[in-house]
Amino acid sequence: MNFNNNRLIHAVRRVRRPTQSQMRSYAIVFKLVLVGVLAFGTNPVRADSVRISQIDARSLLPTQQVRAYVSVLDAQGEPLRGLNADNFRVLESADGEQFEETDLIDVTRLDQSAEGIDFLLLIDNSGSMYQQRRDENGRPYKRIDHAREAVRSFVTDMPATNDRVALVSYNTKYVRHVDFTGDRTAVLAGLTQMRQPFDYDHFSEIYAALVRAIHDVGASGGRKVIVILSDGENRSYYAHLHQEHPDYGSRIYTPDEPLDLARREGLSIYTVNYGTSRYQRDKMLQQISLDTGGAVFDARNADELKNIYRTIARQVSGEYRLTARATMIPADRRFMRIEYNAANTGTDTVQATRRYFTGTVLGMPLRELTPLLILPLLLALLLLALLSRWKFEQKEHAPQLEVLNAGAAGSV
């Protein structure tokens, strides 16, 4: 048989091609199936998230109490209101595996308490922040101008509470412009003190700046937050120039140093990446934020930068301060777990775990007995024996009267 291949292929194609009405029918069926899956599928996914932002163990020794600052956010990143002790459970562990529940004494939302928040704003003042750029509309700008405007908005929007702000810039050096203060005018004036770096001051000593910032906020109690703005990666002065740093010498700071220090102090670090691609961001800086109970934000323009600073302020002020009675677990560091349940049923919970340092003023329990433990006892017994046999040269005598030159008394 002789077939007309072109006609056969055309016929097959014509049969397999669905009509417009068929396409509409398929679309309707697909939507119905999708709605059915969403309506009758498995358990819904909880959109709330919980994060332990800070643990304050300063009252552990005198009161056996520890405070945890907890952020509970909805799917849009907004703090949840109206929570109480029924929504939380606090547990502790020495090894991070076996947890023991402890008493929850108080739950207070920060913006409803008299406690203030200390914000240290750490601004990138490196050379790249002053480069002339153009936005999506072709208008020229410098990143430092957008940073100043974002901080200005952050400060002016702060409510008249006990919150304090410190303003610091960093490049090769670490410069304190304004120490912690509640005076908004002083902070705004400090923004004008940031100057463009010249010569070898254009580097970005991110890790060194974080270490110094943690020391600056470590002495204060209560909620402490570091917000660092960065437009690139860590660039060490000594590593690139092979010359001693004017302040740090030949020392090259590593990301482990601010991370360990922040963990010990129990504070959180928020990172704001501005205008950089994901390949140019400092990955370790982002990890530091996530490991310390902070968060990472990316801004591409001035409006996004302003909104990020406002978001950080809302999230921190909307945190809950949980006061709990610490367990008597003998460990120099403990793990705290916070369980959050919106429905108060305990069947569907979201949890977060963070480690904190206790100090162990009273020491640690013994893991094994050693002969050296007997040595202090033997030394004490030997000292007691020596003292009992000691003979003092000066002994106490009964008072006596001694007459000197008795014959001279009768002569005139």
PDB file of C-alpha atoms in Angstrom, residues 119-313:
ATOM      1  CA  PHE A 119      20.165  49.606  69.711  1.00  0.00           C
ATOM      2  CA  LEU A 120      23.726  49.910  68.435  1.00  0.00           C
ATOM      3  CA  LEU A 121      23.584  50.973  64.784  1.00  0.00           C
ATOM      4  CA  LEU A 122      26.798  49.917  63.038  1.00  0.00           C
ATOM      5  CA  ILE A 123      27.079  51.673  59.660  1.00  0.00           C
ATOM      6  CA  ASP A 124      29.380  50.654  56.809  1.00  0.00           C
ATOM      7  CA  ASN A 125      31.497  53.734  56.034  1.00  0.00           C
ATOM      8  CA  SER A 126      33.914  52.101  53.587  1.00  0.00           C
ATOM      9  CA  GLY A 127      34.937  53.538  50.245  1.00  0.00           C
ATOM     10  CA  SER A 128      32.290  51.676  48.251  1.00  0.00           C
ATOM     11  CA  MET A 129      29.532  53.480  50.167  1.00  0.00           C
ATOM     12  CA  TYR A 130      30.630  56.757  48.523  1.00  0.00           C
ATOM     13  CA  GLN A 131      30.793  55.578  44.920  1.00  0.00           C
ATOM     14  CA  GLN A 132      28.526  57.470  42.542  1.00  0.00           C
ATOM     15  CA  ARG A 133      25.769  55.163  41.259  1.00  0.00           C
ATOM     16  CA  ARG A 134      22.475  55.432  39.403  1.00  0.00           C
ATOM     17  CA  ASP A 135      19.127  53.990  40.414  1.00  0.00           C
ATOM     18  CA  GLU A 136      16.559  52.295  38.170  1.00  0.00           C
ATOM     19  CA  ASN A 137      15.357  55.723  37.002  1.00  0.00           C
ATOM     20  CA  GLY A 138      18.835  56.944  36.132  1.00  0.00           C
ATOM     21  CA  ARG A 139      19.131  59.294  39.104  1.00  0.00           C
ATOM     22  CA  PRO A 140      22.580  59.521  40.762  1.00  0.00           C
ATOM     23  CA  TYR A 141      22.994  58.498  44.387  1.00  0.00           C
ATOM     24  CA  LYS A 142      25.471  57.277  46.988  1.00  0.00           C
ATOM     25  CA  ARG A 143      24.723  54.425  49.352  1.00  0.00           C
ATOM     26  CA  ILE A 144      25.925  56.403  52.354  1.00  0.00           C
ATOM     27  CA  ASP A 145      23.171  58.979  51.729  1.00  0.00           C
ATOM     28  CA  HIS A 146      20.531  56.254  51.734  1.00  0.00           C
ATOM     29  CA  ALA A 147      22.039  54.806  54.919  1.00  0.00           C
ATOM     30  CA  ARG A 148      21.867  58.178  56.673  1.00  0.00           C
ATOM     31  CA  GLU A 149      18.255  58.623  55.603  1.00  0.00           C
ATOM     32  CA  ALA A 150      17.295  55.139  56.839  1.00  0.00           C
ATOM     33  CA  VAL A 151      18.883  55.770  60.248  1.00  0.00           C
ATOM     34  CA  ARG A 152      17.233  59.187  60.423  1.00  0.00           C
ATOM     35  CA  SER A 153      13.849  57.582  59.792  1.00  0.00           C
ATOM     36  CA  PHE A 154      14.575  54.840  62.342  1.00  0.00           C
ATOM     37  CA  VAL A 155      15.411  57.366  65.058  1.00  0.00           C
ATOM     38  CA  THR A 156      12.562  59.799  64.413  1.00  0.00           C
ATOM     39  CA  ASP A 157       9.995  56.978  64.344  1.00  0.00           C
ATOM     40  CA  MET A 158      11.076  55.617  67.736  1.00  0.00           C
ATOM     41  CA  PRO A 159       8.440  56.162  70.428  1.00  0.00           C
ATOM     42  CA  ALA A 160       9.250  58.286  73.448  1.00  0.00           C
ATOM     43  CA  THR A 161      10.244  55.371  75.670  1.00  0.00           C
ATOM     44  CA  ASN A 162      13.353  54.255  77.523  1.00  0.00           C
ATOM     45  CA  ASP A 163      14.971  52.984  74.322  1.00  0.00           C
ATOM     46  CA  ARG A 164      18.512  54.154  73.632  1.00  0.00           C
ATOM     47  CA  VAL A 165      20.586  54.355  70.456  1.00  0.00           C
ATOM     48  CA  ALA A 166      24.341  54.337  69.855  1.00  0.00           C
ATOM     49  CA  LEU A 167      25.765  55.308  66.459  1.00  0.00           C
ATOM     50  CA  VAL A 168      29.028  53.781  65.216  1.00  0.00           C
ATOM     51  CA  SER A 169      30.630  53.645  61.776  1.00  0.00           C
ATOM     52  CA  TYR A 170      33.310  51.289  60.564  1.00  0.00           C
ATOM     53  CA  ASN A 171      35.759  50.917  57.689  1.00  0.00           C
ATOM     54  CA  THR A 172      39.421  50.329  58.425  1.00  0.00           C
ATOM     55  CA  LYS A 173      38.709  51.915  61.792  1.00  0.00           C
ATOM     56  CA  TYR A 174      35.931  51.774  64.365  1.00  0.00           C
ATOM     57  CA  VAL A 175      34.502  55.213  65.147  1.00  0.00           C
ATOM     58  CA  ARG A 176      31.983  55.948  67.907  1.00  0.00           C
ATOM     59  CA  HIS A 177      29.915  58.962  66.911  1.00  0.00           C
ATOM     60  CA  VAL A 178      27.264  58.792  69.654  1.00  0.00           C
ATOM     61  CA  ASP A 179      27.270  56.649  72.793  1.00  0.00           C
ATOM     62  CA  PHE A 180      24.039  55.131  74.087  1.00  0.00           C
ATOM     63  CA  THR A 181      21.523  57.906  74.589  1.00  0.00           C
ATOM     64  CA  GLY A 182      17.808  58.565  74.532  1.00  0.00           C
ATOM     65  CA  ASP A 183      18.412  61.974  72.955  1.00  0.00           C
ATOM     66  CA  ARG A 184      17.214  61.604  69.354  1.00  0.00           C
ATOM     67  CA  THR A 185      18.681  64.983  68.400  1.00  0.00           C
ATOM     68  CA  ALA A 186      22.163  63.862  69.427  1.00  0.00           C
ATOM     69  CA  VAL A 187      21.919  60.744  67.261  1.00  0.00           C
ATOM     70  CA  LEU A 188      20.752  62.756  64.253  1.00  0.00           C
ATOM     71  CA  ALA A 189      23.646  65.149  64.749  1.00  0.00           C
ATOM     72  CA  GLY A 190      26.024  62.191  64.845  1.00  0.00           C
ATOM     73  CA  LEU A 191      25.020  61.244  61.307  1.00  0.00           C
ATOM     74  CA  THR A 192      26.745  64.364  60.028  1.00  0.00           C
ATOM     75  CA  GLN A 193      30.043  63.290  61.620  1.00  0.00           C
ATOM     76  CA  MET A 194      30.592  60.395  59.221  1.00  0.00           C
ATOM     77  CA  ARG A 195      33.186  61.380  56.642  1.00  0.00           C
ATOM     78  CA  GLN A 196      34.372  59.771  53.426  1.00  0.00           C
ATOM     79  CA  PRO A 197      37.467  57.627  54.072  1.00  0.00           C
ATOM     80  CA  PHE A 198      40.726  58.391  52.319  1.00  0.00           C
ATOM     81  CA  ASP A 199      44.031  56.633  51.770  1.00  0.00           C
ATOM     82  CA  TYR A 200      43.942  53.270  53.543  1.00  0.00           C
ATOM     83  CA  ASP A 201      40.783  53.844  55.603  1.00  0.00           C
ATOM     84  CA  HIS A 202      38.461  52.437  52.920  1.00  0.00           C
ATOM     85  CA  PHE A 203      38.684  48.770  54.003  1.00  0.00           C
ATOM     86  CA  SER A 204      35.796  46.884  55.688  1.00  0.00           C
ATOM     87  CA  GLU A 205      36.902  45.347  58.990  1.00  0.00           C
ATOM     88  CA  ILE A 206      33.515  43.738  59.635  1.00  0.00           C
ATOM     89  CA  TYR A 207      34.554  41.119  62.198  1.00  0.00           C
ATOM     90  CA  ALA A 208      36.758  43.517  64.156  1.00  0.00           C
ATOM     91  CA  ALA A 209      33.961  46.086  64.232  1.00  0.00           C
ATOM     92  CA  LEU A 210      31.508  43.493  65.552  1.00  0.00           C
ATOM     93  CA  VAL A 211      33.873  42.459  68.347  1.00  0.00           C
ATOM     94  CA  ARG A 212      34.228  46.057  69.491  1.00  0.00           C
ATOM     95  CA  ALA A 213      30.499  46.671  69.172  1.00  0.00           C
ATOM     96  CA  ILE A 214      29.718  43.643  71.345  1.00  0.00           C
ATOM     97  CA  HIS A 215      32.092  44.967  74.004  1.00  0.00           C
ATOM     98  CA  ASP A 216      30.322  48.330  73.845  1.00  0.00           C
ATOM     99  CA  VAL A 217      26.866  46.874  74.492  1.00  0.00           C
ATOM    100  CA  GLY A 218      27.964  43.987  76.726  1.00  0.00           C
ATOM    101  CA  ALA A 219      28.140  46.087  79.879  1.00  0.00           C
ATOM    102  CA  SER A 220      24.495  47.132  79.705  1.00  0.00           C
ATOM    103  CA  GLY A 221      21.642  44.963  80.923  1.00  0.00           C
ATOM    104  CA  GLY A 222      18.282  44.242  79.332  1.00  0.00           C
ATOM    105  CA  ARG A 223      17.558  43.858  75.627  1.00  0.00           C
ATOM    106  CA  LYS A 224      20.600  44.612  73.475  1.00  0.00           C
ATOM    107  CA  VAL A 225      20.596  44.693  69.680  1.00  0.00           C
ATOM    108  CA  ILE A 226      23.337  45.298  67.117  1.00  0.00           C
ATOM    109  CA  VAL A 227      22.181  46.259  63.623  1.00  0.00           C
ATOM    110  CA  ILE A 228      25.048  46.154  61.128  1.00  0.00           C
ATOM    111  CA  LEU A 229      24.745  47.607  57.631  1.00  0.00           C
ATOM    112  CA  SER A 230      27.139  46.180  55.033  1.00  0.00           C
ATOM    113  CA  ASP A 231      27.498  46.565  51.285  1.00  0.00           C
ATOM    114  CA  GLY A 232      30.112  43.871  50.771  1.00  0.00           C
ATOM    115  CA  GLU A 233      32.500  41.386  52.316  1.00  0.00           C
ATOM    116  CA  ASN A 234      35.038  41.593  55.118  1.00  0.00           C
ATOM    117  CA  ARG A 235      38.276  43.155  53.845  1.00  0.00           C
ATOM    118  CA  SER A 236      41.145  43.011  56.301  1.00  0.00           C
ATOM    119  CA  TYR A 237      43.687  45.832  56.241  1.00  0.00           C
ATOM    120  CA  TYR A 238      46.644  43.624  57.142  1.00  0.00           C
ATOM    121  CA  ALA A 239      45.630  40.754  54.831  1.00  0.00           C
ATOM    122  CA  HIS A 240      45.474  43.006  51.760  1.00  0.00           C
ATOM    123  CA  LEU A 241      48.276  45.506  52.410  1.00  0.00           C
ATOM    124  CA  HIS A 242      50.610  43.299  54.467  1.00  0.00           C
ATOM    125  CA  GLN A 243      51.121  46.284  56.732  1.00  0.00           C
ATOM    126  CA  GLU A 244      50.283  46.512  60.406  1.00  0.00           C
ATOM    127  CA  HIS A 245      46.864  47.916  61.157  1.00  0.00           C
ATOM    128  CA  PRO A 246      47.005  51.223  63.087  1.00  0.00           C
ATOM    129  CA  ASP A 247      44.874  49.702  65.878  1.00  0.00           C
ATOM    130  CA  TYR A 248      45.031  45.915  65.438  1.00  0.00           C
ATOM    131  CA  GLY A 249      48.626  45.451  64.289  1.00  0.00           C
ATOM    132  CA  SER A 250      49.066  42.156  62.447  1.00  0.00           C
ATOM    133  CA  ARG A 251      45.916  40.662  63.924  1.00  0.00           C
ATOM    134  CA  ILE A 252      43.319  39.402  61.452  1.00  0.00           C
ATOM    135  CA  TYR A 253      39.891  38.971  63.027  1.00  0.00           C
ATOM    136  CA  THR A 254      37.941  35.841  62.122  1.00  0.00           C
ATOM    137  CA  PRO A 255      34.149  35.382  62.135  1.00  0.00           C
ATOM    138  CA  ASP A 256      34.400  32.965  65.064  1.00  0.00           C
ATOM    139  CA  GLU A 257      35.474  35.785  67.381  1.00  0.00           C
ATOM    140  CA  PRO A 258      32.321  37.933  67.208  1.00  0.00           C
ATOM    141  CA  LEU A 259      30.162  34.802  67.051  1.00  0.00           C
ATOM    142  CA  ASP A 260      31.600  33.293  70.249  1.00  0.00           C
ATOM    143  CA  LEU A 261      31.505  36.641  72.026  1.00  0.00           C
ATOM    144  CA  ALA A 262      27.886  37.305  71.045  1.00  0.00           C
ATOM    145  CA  ARG A 263      26.898  33.835  72.223  1.00  0.00           C
ATOM    146  CA  ARG A 264      28.570  34.418  75.571  1.00  0.00           C
ATOM    147  CA  GLU A 265      26.887  37.797  76.002  1.00  0.00           C
ATOM    148  CA  GLY A 266      23.583  36.343  74.795  1.00  0.00           C
ATOM    149  CA  LEU A 267      22.785  39.238  72.456  1.00  0.00           C
ATOM    150  CA  SER A 268      21.532  39.255  68.855  1.00  0.00           C
ATOM    151  CA  ILE A 269      22.974  40.737  65.665  1.00  0.00           C
ATOM    152  CA  TYR A 270      20.837  41.846  62.726  1.00  0.00           C
ATOM    153  CA  THR A 271      22.460  42.121  59.291  1.00  0.00           C
ATOM    154  CA  VAL A 272      21.294  44.481  56.556  1.00  0.00           C
ATOM    155  CA  ASN A 273      22.865  43.777  53.157  1.00  0.00           C
ATOM    156  CA  TYR A 274      22.528  46.805  50.944  1.00  0.00           C
ATOM    157  CA  GLY A 275      22.750  46.840  47.168  1.00  0.00           C
ATOM    158  CA  THR A 276      25.004  43.809  46.806  1.00  0.00           C
ATOM    159  CA  SER A 277      24.482  40.649  44.838  1.00  0.00           C
ATOM    160  CA  ARG A 278      24.315  37.406  46.772  1.00  0.00           C
ATOM    161  CA  TYR A 279      27.791  36.542  45.502  1.00  0.00           C
ATOM    162  CA  GLN A 280      29.333  39.659  47.081  1.00  0.00           C
ATOM    163  CA  ARG A 281      27.705  39.412  50.496  1.00  0.00           C
ATOM    164  CA  ASP A 282      29.672  38.232  53.477  1.00  0.00           C
ATOM    165  CA  LYS A 283      28.277  34.748  54.070  1.00  0.00           C
ATOM    166  CA  MET A 284      29.832  34.433  57.509  1.00  0.00           C
ATOM    167  CA  LEU A 285      28.231  37.694  58.602  1.00  0.00           C
ATOM    168  CA  GLN A 286      24.845  36.274  57.698  1.00  0.00           C
ATOM    169  CA  GLN A 287      25.643  33.097  59.634  1.00  0.00           C
ATOM    170  CA  ILE A 288      26.600  35.162  62.676  1.00  0.00           C
ATOM    171  CA  SER A 289      23.186  36.820  62.623  1.00  0.00           C
ATOM    172  CA  LEU A 290      21.286  33.565  62.294  1.00  0.00           C
ATOM    173  CA  ASP A 291      23.312  31.860  65.048  1.00  0.00           C
ATOM    174  CA  THR A 292      22.805  34.733  67.509  1.00  0.00           C
ATOM    175  CA  GLY A 293      19.033  34.940  67.223  1.00  0.00           C
ATOM    176  CA  GLY A 294      19.044  37.850  64.790  1.00  0.00           C
ATOM    177  CA  ALA A 295      17.903  38.034  61.185  1.00  0.00           C
ATOM    178  CA  VAL A 296      19.237  38.897  57.724  1.00  0.00           C
ATOM    179  CA  PHE A 297      17.642  41.450  55.405  1.00  0.00           C
ATOM    180  CA  ASP A 298      18.446  42.450  51.818  1.00  0.00           C
ATOM    181  CA  ALA A 299      17.795  45.966  50.498  1.00  0.00           C
ATOM    182  CA  ARG A 300      18.087  47.018  46.860  1.00  0.00           C
ATOM    183  CA  ASN A 301      17.073  50.671  47.104  1.00  0.00           C
ATOM    184  CA  ALA A 302      16.464  53.499  49.549  1.00  0.00           C
ATOM    185  CA  ASP A 303      12.812  52.664  50.225  1.00  0.00           C
ATOM    186  CA  GLU A 304      13.573  49.024  51.012  1.00  0.00           C
ATOM    187  CA  LEU A 305      16.385  50.123  53.316  1.00  0.00           C
ATOM    188  CA  LYS A 306      14.048  52.390  55.301  1.00  0.00           C
ATOM    189  CA  ASN A 307      11.424  49.678  55.586  1.00  0.00           C
ATOM    190  CA  ILE A 308      13.977  47.145  56.835  1.00  0.00           C
ATOM    191  CA  TYR A 309      15.066  49.390  59.714  1.00  0.00           C
ATOM    192  CA  ARG A 310      11.418  49.962  60.602  1.00  0.00           C
ATOM    193  CA  THR A 311      10.770  46.215  60.457  1.00  0.00           C
ATOM    194  CA  ILE A 312      13.662  45.521  62.822  1.00  0.00           C
ATOM    195  CA  ALA A 313      12.326  48.108  65.274  1.00  0.00           C
TER     196      ALA A 313
END
